[in-house]
Coordinates of C-alpha atoms in Angstrom, one line a residue:
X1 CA 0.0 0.0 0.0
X2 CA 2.8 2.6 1.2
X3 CA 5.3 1.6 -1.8
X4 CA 2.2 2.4 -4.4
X5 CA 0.5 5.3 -2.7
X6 CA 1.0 8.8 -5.1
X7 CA 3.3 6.6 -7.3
X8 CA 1.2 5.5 -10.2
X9 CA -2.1 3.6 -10.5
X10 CA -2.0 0.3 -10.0
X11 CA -4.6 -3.0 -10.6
X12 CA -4.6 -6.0 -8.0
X13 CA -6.5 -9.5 -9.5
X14 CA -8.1 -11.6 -7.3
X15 CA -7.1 -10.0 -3.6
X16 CA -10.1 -11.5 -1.7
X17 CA -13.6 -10.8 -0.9
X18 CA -14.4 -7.5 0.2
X19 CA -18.1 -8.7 1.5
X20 CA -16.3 -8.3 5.5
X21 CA -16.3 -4.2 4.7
X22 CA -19.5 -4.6 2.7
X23 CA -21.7 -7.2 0.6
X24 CA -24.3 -6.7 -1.6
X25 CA -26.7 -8.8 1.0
X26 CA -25.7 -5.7 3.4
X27 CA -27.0 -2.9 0.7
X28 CA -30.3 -5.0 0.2
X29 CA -30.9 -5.3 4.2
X30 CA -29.2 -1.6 4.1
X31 CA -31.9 -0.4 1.7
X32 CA -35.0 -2.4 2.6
X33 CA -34.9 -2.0 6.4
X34 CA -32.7 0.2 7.8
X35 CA -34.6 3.4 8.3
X36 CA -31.8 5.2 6.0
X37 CA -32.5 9.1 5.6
X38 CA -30.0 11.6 3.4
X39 CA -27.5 12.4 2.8
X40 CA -26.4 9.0 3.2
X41 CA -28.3 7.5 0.3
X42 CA -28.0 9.6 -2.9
X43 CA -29.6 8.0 -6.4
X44 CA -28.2 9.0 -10.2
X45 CA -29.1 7.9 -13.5
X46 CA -27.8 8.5 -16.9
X47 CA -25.4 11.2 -15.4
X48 CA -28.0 13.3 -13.4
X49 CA -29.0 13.5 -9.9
X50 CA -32.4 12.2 -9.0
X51 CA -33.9 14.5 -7.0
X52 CA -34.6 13.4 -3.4
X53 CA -38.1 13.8 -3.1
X54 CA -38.2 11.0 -5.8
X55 CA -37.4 8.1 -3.4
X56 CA -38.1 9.9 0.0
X57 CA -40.9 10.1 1.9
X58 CA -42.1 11.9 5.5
X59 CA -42.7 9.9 8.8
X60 CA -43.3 10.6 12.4
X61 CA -40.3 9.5 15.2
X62 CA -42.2 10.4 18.6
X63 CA -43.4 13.7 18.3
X64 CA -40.9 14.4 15.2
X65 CA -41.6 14.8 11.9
X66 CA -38.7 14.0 9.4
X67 CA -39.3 14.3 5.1
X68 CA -35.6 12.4 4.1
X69 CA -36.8 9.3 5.3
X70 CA -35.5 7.0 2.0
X71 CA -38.2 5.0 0.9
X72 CA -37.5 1.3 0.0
X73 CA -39.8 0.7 -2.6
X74 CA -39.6 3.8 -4.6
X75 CA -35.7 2.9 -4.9
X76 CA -35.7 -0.4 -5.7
X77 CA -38.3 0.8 -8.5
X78 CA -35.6 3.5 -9.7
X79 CA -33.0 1.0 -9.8
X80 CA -35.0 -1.6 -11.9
X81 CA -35.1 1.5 -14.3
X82 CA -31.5 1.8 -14.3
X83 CA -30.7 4.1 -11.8
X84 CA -27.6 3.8 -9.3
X85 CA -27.5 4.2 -5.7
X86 CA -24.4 5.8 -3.7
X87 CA -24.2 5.1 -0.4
X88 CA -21.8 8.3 1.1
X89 CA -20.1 8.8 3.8
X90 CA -20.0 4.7 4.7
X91 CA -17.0 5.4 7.0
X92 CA -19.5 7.4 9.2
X93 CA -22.1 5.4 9.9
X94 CA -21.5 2.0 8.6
X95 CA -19.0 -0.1 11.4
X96 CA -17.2 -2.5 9.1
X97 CA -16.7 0.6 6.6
X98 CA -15.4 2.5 9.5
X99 CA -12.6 0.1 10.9
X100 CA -11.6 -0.6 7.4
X101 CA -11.1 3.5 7.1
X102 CA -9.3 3.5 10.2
X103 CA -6.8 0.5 9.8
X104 CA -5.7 2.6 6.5
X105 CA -5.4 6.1 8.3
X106 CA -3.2 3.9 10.6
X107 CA -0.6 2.9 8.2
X108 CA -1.1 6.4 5.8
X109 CA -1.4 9.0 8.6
X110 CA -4.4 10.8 6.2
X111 CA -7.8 10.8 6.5
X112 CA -10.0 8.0 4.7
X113 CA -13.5 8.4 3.2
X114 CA -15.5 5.8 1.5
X115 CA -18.7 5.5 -0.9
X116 CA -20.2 2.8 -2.4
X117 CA -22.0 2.3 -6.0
X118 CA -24.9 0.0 -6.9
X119 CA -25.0 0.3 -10.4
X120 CA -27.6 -2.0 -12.3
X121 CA -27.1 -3.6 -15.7
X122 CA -26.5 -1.4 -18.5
X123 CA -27.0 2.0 -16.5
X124 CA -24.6 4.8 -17.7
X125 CA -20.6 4.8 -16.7
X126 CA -19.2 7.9 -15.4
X127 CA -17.6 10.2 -17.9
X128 CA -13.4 10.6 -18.3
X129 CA -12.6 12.6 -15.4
X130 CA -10.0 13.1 -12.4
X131 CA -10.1 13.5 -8.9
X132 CA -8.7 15.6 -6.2
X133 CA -7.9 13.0 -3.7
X134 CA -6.7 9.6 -3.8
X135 CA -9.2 6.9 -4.7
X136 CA -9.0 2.7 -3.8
X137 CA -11.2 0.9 -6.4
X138 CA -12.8 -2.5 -4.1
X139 CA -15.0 -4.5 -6.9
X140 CA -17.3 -6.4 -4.6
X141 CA -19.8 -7.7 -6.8
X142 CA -20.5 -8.2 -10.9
X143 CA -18.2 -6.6 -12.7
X144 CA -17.5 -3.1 -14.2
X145 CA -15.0 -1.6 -17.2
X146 CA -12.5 1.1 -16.4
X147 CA -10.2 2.8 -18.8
X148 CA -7.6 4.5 -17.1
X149 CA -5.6 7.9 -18.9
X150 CA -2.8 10.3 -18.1
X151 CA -3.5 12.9 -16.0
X152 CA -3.4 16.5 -17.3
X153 CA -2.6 18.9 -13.8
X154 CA -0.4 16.7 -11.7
X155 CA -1.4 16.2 -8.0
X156 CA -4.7 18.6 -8.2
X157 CA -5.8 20.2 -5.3
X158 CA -9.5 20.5 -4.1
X159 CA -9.4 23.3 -6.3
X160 CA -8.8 22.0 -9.3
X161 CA -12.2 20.8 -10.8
X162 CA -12.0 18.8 -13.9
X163 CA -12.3 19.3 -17.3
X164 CA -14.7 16.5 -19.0
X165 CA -13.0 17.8 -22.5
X166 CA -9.4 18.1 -21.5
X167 CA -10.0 14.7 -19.5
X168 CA -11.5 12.7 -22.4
X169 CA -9.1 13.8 -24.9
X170 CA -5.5 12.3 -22.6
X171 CA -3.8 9.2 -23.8
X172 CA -5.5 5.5 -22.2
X173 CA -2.9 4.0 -20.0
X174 CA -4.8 0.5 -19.8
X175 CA -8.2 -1.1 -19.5
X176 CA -9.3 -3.5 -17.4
X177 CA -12.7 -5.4 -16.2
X178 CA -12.7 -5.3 -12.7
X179 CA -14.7 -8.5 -11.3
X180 CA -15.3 -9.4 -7.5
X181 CA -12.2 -9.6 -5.4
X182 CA -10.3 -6.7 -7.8
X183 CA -8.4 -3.5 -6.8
X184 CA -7.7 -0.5 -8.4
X185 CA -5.4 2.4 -7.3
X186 CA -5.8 5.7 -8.8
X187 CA -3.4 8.7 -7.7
X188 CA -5.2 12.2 -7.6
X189 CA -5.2 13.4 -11.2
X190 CA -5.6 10.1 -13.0
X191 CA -8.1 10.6 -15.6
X192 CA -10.7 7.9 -15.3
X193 CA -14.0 6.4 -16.4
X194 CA -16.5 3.2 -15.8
X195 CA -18.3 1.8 -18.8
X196 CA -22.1 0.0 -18.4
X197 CA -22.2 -3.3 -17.0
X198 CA -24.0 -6.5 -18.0
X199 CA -24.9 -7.3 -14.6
X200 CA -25.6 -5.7 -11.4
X201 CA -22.2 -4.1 -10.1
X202 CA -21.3 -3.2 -6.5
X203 CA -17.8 -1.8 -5.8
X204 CA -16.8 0.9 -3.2
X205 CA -14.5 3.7 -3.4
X206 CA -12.3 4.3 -0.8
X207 CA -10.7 8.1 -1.0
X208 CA -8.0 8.9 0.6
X209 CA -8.1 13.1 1.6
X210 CA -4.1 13.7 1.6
X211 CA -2.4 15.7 3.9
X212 CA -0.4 17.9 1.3
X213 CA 2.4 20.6 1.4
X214 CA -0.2 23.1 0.8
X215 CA -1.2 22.1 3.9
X216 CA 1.8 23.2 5.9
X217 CA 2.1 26.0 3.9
X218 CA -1.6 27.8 5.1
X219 CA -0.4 26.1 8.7
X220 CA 2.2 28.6 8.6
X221 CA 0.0 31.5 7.4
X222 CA -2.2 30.8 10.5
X223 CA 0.8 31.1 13.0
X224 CA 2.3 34.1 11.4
X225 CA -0.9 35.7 12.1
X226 CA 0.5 36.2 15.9
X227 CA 3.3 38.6 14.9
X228 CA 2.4 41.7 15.0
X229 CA 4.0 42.6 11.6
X230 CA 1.9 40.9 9.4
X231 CA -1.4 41.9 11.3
X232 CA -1.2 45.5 10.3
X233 CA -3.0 47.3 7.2
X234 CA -1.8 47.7 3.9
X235 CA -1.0 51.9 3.4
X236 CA -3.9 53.9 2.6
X237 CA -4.7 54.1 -1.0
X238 CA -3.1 51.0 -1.9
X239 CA -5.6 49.8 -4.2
X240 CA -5.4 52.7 -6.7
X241 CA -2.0 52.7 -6.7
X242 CA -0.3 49.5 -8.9
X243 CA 3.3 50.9 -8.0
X244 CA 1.8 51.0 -3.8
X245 CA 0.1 47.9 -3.9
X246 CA 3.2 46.1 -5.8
X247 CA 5.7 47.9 -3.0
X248 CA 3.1 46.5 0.1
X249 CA 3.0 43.2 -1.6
X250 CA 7.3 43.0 -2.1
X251 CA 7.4 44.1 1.7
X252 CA 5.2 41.6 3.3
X253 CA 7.0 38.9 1.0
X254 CA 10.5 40.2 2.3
X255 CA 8.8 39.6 6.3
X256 CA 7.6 36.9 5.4
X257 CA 10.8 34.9 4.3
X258 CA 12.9 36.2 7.1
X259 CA 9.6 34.8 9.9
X260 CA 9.8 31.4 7.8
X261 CA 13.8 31.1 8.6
X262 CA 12.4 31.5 12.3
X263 CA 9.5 29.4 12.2
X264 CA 9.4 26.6 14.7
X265 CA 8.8 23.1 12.1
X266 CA 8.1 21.1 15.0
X267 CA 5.1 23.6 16.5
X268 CA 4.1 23.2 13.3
X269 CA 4.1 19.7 13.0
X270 CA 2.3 19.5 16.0
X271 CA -0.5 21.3 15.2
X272 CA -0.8 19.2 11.9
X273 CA -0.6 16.1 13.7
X274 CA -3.3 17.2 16.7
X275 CA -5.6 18.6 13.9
X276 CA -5.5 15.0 12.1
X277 CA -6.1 12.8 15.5
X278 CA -8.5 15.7 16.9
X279 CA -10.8 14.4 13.6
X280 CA -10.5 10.6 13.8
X281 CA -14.2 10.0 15.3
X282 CA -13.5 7.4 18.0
X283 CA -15.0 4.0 17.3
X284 CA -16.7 2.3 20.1
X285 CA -18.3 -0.5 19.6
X286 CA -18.6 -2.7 22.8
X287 CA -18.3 1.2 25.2
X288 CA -21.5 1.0 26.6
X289 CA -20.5 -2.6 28.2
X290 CA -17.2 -1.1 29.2
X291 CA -19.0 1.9 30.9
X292 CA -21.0 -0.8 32.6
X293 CA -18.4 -2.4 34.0
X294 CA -15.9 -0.2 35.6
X295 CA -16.1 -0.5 38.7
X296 CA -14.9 -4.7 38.2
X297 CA -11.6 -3.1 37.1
X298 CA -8.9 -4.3 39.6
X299 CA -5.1 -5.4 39.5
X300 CA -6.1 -8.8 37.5
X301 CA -7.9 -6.8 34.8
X302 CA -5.9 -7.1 31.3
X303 CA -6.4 -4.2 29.4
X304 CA -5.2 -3.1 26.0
X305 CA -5.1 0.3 23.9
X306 CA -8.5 -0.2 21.7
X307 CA -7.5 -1.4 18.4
X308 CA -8.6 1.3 16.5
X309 CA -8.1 4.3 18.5
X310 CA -6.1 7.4 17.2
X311 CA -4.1 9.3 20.2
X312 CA -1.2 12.4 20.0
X313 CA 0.8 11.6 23.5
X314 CA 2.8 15.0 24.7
X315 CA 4.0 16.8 27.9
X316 CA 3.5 20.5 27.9
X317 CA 5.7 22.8 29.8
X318 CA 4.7 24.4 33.0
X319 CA 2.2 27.2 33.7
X320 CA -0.7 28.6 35.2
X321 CA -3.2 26.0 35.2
X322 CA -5.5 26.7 38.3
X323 CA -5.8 23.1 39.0
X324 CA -3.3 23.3 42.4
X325 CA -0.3 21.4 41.0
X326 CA 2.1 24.3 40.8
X327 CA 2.4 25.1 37.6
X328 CA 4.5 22.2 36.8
X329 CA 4.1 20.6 33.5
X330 CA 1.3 18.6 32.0
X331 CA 0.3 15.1 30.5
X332 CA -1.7 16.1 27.2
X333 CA -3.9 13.7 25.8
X334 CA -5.7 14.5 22.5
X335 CA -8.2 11.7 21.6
X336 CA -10.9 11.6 18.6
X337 CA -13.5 14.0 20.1
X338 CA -11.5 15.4 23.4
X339 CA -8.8 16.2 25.1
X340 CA -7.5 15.1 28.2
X341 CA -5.0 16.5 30.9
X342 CA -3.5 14.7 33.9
X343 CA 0.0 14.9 35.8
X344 CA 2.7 14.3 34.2
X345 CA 4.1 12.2 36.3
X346 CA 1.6 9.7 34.8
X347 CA 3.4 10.3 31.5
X348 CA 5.5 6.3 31.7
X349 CA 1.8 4.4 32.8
X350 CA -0.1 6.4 29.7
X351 CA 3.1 5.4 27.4
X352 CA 3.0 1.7 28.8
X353 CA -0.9 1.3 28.4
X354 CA -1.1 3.0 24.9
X355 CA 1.7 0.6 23.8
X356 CA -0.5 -1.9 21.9
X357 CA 0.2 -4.6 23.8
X358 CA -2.4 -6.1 26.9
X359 CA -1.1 -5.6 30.0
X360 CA -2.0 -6.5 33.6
X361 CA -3.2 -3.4 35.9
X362 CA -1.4 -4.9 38.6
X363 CA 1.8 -5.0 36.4
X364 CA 2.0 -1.1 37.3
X365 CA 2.8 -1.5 40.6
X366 CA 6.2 -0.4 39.3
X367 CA 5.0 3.2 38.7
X368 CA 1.6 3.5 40.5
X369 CA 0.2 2.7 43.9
X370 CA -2.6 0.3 43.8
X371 CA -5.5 3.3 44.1
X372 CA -3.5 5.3 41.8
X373 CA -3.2 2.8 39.1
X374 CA -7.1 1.9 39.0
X375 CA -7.9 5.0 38.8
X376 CA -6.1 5.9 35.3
X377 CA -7.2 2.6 33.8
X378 CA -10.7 3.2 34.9
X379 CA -10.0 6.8 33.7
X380 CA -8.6 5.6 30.1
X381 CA -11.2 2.7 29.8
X382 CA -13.7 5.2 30.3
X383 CA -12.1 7.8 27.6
X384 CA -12.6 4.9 25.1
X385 CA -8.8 4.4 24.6
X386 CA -8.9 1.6 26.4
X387 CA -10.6 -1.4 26.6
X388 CA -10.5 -5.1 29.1
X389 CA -9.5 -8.1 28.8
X390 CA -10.0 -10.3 31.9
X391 CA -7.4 -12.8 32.9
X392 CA -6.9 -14.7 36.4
X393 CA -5.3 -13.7 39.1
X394 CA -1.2 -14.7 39.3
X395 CA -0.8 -12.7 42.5

C-alpha cells in the first residue's frame, strides 16, 4: 500500500472478498430496512441527480416529523429503471466501513473516506474525469470496465475541478474489467472512467483526503498571524496605486521569508498532527459494556489500547493551570473528540498502556500505587482508549 501510494495507479487481480467491509446482501438489508434518511443514500441515472423527493418520503419519530426518510420501494423501483445508488459517507455510519477507514489512516497517517455504488445492468458509466484526492477501487460484486488515462494537472488540489473535454481527450494508460475480489489504485489526477455493465455491479470507493504541502504551507500562514508585523494594514490608497500595492505586496513577502527562517517546524508539526487525530471520530463499539463495568476493574484486569483508537501523546511545559499542581508541567492527551489533561508524572503508565500490547493493571505496581493505578485505567477505559481483557489472578 505505502510503496504504491502517489506513485502511479496500479490493478490488484483476485485479492479477496471485500463482502467483511460490505456485501451486496448488506445494501439489500441496508436499503430495505434500515430506516436510512439523506444524505447518506443519494440515487443517479444516466449522469444526473435524481432529486430526493423521488425516493423519499415523510414519517413521524415520537413527536418528530422527518421528510428524508429513503423509501424502499420507490428505490428499488428507480433501480429496476436503471438508476444507481451511492451510499456516502459509509466510514460514518457503517461499522465495518469504519474500521476498514481507520486501519488505513493507521498505516497512511491521512484521512480515509469511503462510498459505495450500486449500479444495475447497462446503466450509464461515469464520464473521463479526475479526482482531487486519492481513490481505492474495491469491486465487490458483478463486474464493471475502467479505462484509465494520463492525468493532465499533476497532483490537483480541491481546487482543481475537472475538465470533461481536457479529461476525455489524454492518452489511455490500460483497461481492465474489474470483477469481484479486484483493486484498483488511482493517484489524484488520473483521468478515469466506468463503462455499463452487463450485470448488477457493487464496488466501493475508498478516498483517501491527503495531507499535502499546501497544507503546511496555510499552517504557517495561521501562525504568522500572531506577529504583529503581518497583522497591520496595507498603506492607505493602496488599491489605486499599482506601483503601492506592488511595494506592500514585495514588503510583506520580504517579512515573510525572514519569519519562515524562524519558524518553529516542530510547532508546526504538532499542530498538523493534533488537527488529524482531533478528527478521527472514536469507534466504540462494545463502550457501553465497558461503561457498565468499571467498577470490576482491579489489578487482575488485562487491558489493551482499543484497536482502532487514534491518540497524540505530549507533555506540555509548565504554567498557570489553576488546577493546584504548581504550575509544573502537564500530560496532554488529544483523543478523537477530546482532550484530556493529567500529571505528568503519569506520563510512563499512559506510554505503557497506549503501547498496543495487553497488560496487567497490577503490572503497574512499578509506577503507580494500587489506588493510583485503577484510577487511570478506569479513567482511560472510560475515555474509550482503552478497553479489558479479563485474565486470572497470578498474585
Amino acid at each position: 500500500l505505502t510503496s504504491r501510494f502517489g506513485v502511479a495507479p496500479h490493478l490488484w487481480r483476485h485479492t479477496g472478498s471485500f463482502d467483511d467491509v460490505l456485501s451486496l446482501a448488506d445494501v439489500d438489508r441496508l436499503i430495505a430496512g434500515a430506516g436510512l434518511r439523506r444524505p447518506a443514500v443519494r440515487l443517479v441515472r444516466d449522469g444526473t441527480v435524481i432529486p430526493p423527493a423521488d425516493y423519499t418520503r415523510r414519517a413521524r419519530t415520537g413527536g418528530a416529523t422527518i421528510s428524508d426518510l429513503v423509501d424502499p420501494g420507490r428505490v428499488l423501483d428507480l433501480v429496476a429503471d436503471g438508476a444507481t445508488v451511492v451510499l456516502q459517507g459509509l466510514h460514518r455510519w457503517w461499522p465495518p466501513a469504519a474500521r476498514f477507514c481507520r486501519d488505513i489512516e493507521l498505516v497512511l497517517g491521512h484521512a480515509v473516506q469511503a462510498n459505495a455504488y450500486l449500479t444495475p445492468a447497462g446503466a450509464a458509466g461515469l464520464a473521463p474525469h479526475h479526482d482531487t484526492h486519492d481513490v481505492f477501487v474495491l469491486q465487490v460484486a458483478g463486474s464493471k470496465h475502467w479505462t484509465v488515462r494520463r492525468p493532465y494537472l499533476d497532483t490537483p488540489l480541491p481546487r482543481h475541478a475537472s475538465d470533461h473535454e481536457v479529461a476525455a481527450t489524454q492518452p489511455v494508460l490500460f483497461e481492465a474489467e474489474m470483477t469481484s475480489g479486484d483493486a484498483l489504485y488511482l493517484p489524484r489526477g488520473v483521468v478515469h472512467s466506468a463503462a455499463a455493465q452487463r450485470g448488477l455491479s457493487l464496488h466501493l470507493t475508498i478516498g483517501i483526503l491527503a495531507t499535502t504541502v499546501h497544507d503546511v504551507l496555510r499552517e504557517l500562514v495561521d501562525l504568522a498571524a500572531e506577529e504583529v508585523r503581518f497583522r497591520r494594514s496595507l498603506a492607505p490608497g493602496w488599491a489605486f496605486d499599482p506601483d503601492g500595492a506592488e511595494g506592500e505586496v514585495k514588503a510583506a513577502i520580504a517579512a515573510l521569508v525572514d519569519w519562515l527562517a524562524t519558524a518553529d517546524a516542530g510547532a508546526v508539526a504538532e499542530r498538523l498532527r493534533d488537527r488529524f487525530v482531533a478528527n478521527r471520530t472514536p469507534l466504540l463499539e462494545g463502550q457501553l459494556l465497558e461503561i457498565a463495568a468499571l467498577d470490576e476493574i482491579g489489578d487482575d484486569t488485562q487491558v489493551v489500547r482499543r484497536p482502532a483508537a487514534v491518540a497524540h501523546l505530549r507533555v506540555e511545559p509548565g504554567g498557570d493551570t489553576g488546577a493546584g499542581d504548581g504550575g509544573g508541567p502537564r500530560l496532554q492527551l488529544v483523543l478523537g473528540d477530546r482532550r484530556l489533561t493529567m500529571p505528568a508524572a503519569l506520563e510512563p503508565a499512559v506510554r505503557r498502556l497506549l503501547d498496543g500490547e495487553p497488560h496487567r493493571v497490577g503490572a503497574l505496581a512499578d509506577l503507580l500505587d494500587a489506588p493510583s493505578r485503577r484510577v487511570l485505567v478506569r479513567r482511560l477505559v472510560r475515555e474509550g482508549i482503552l478497553c479489558t481483557r479479563r485474565a486470572p489472578s497470578d498474585a
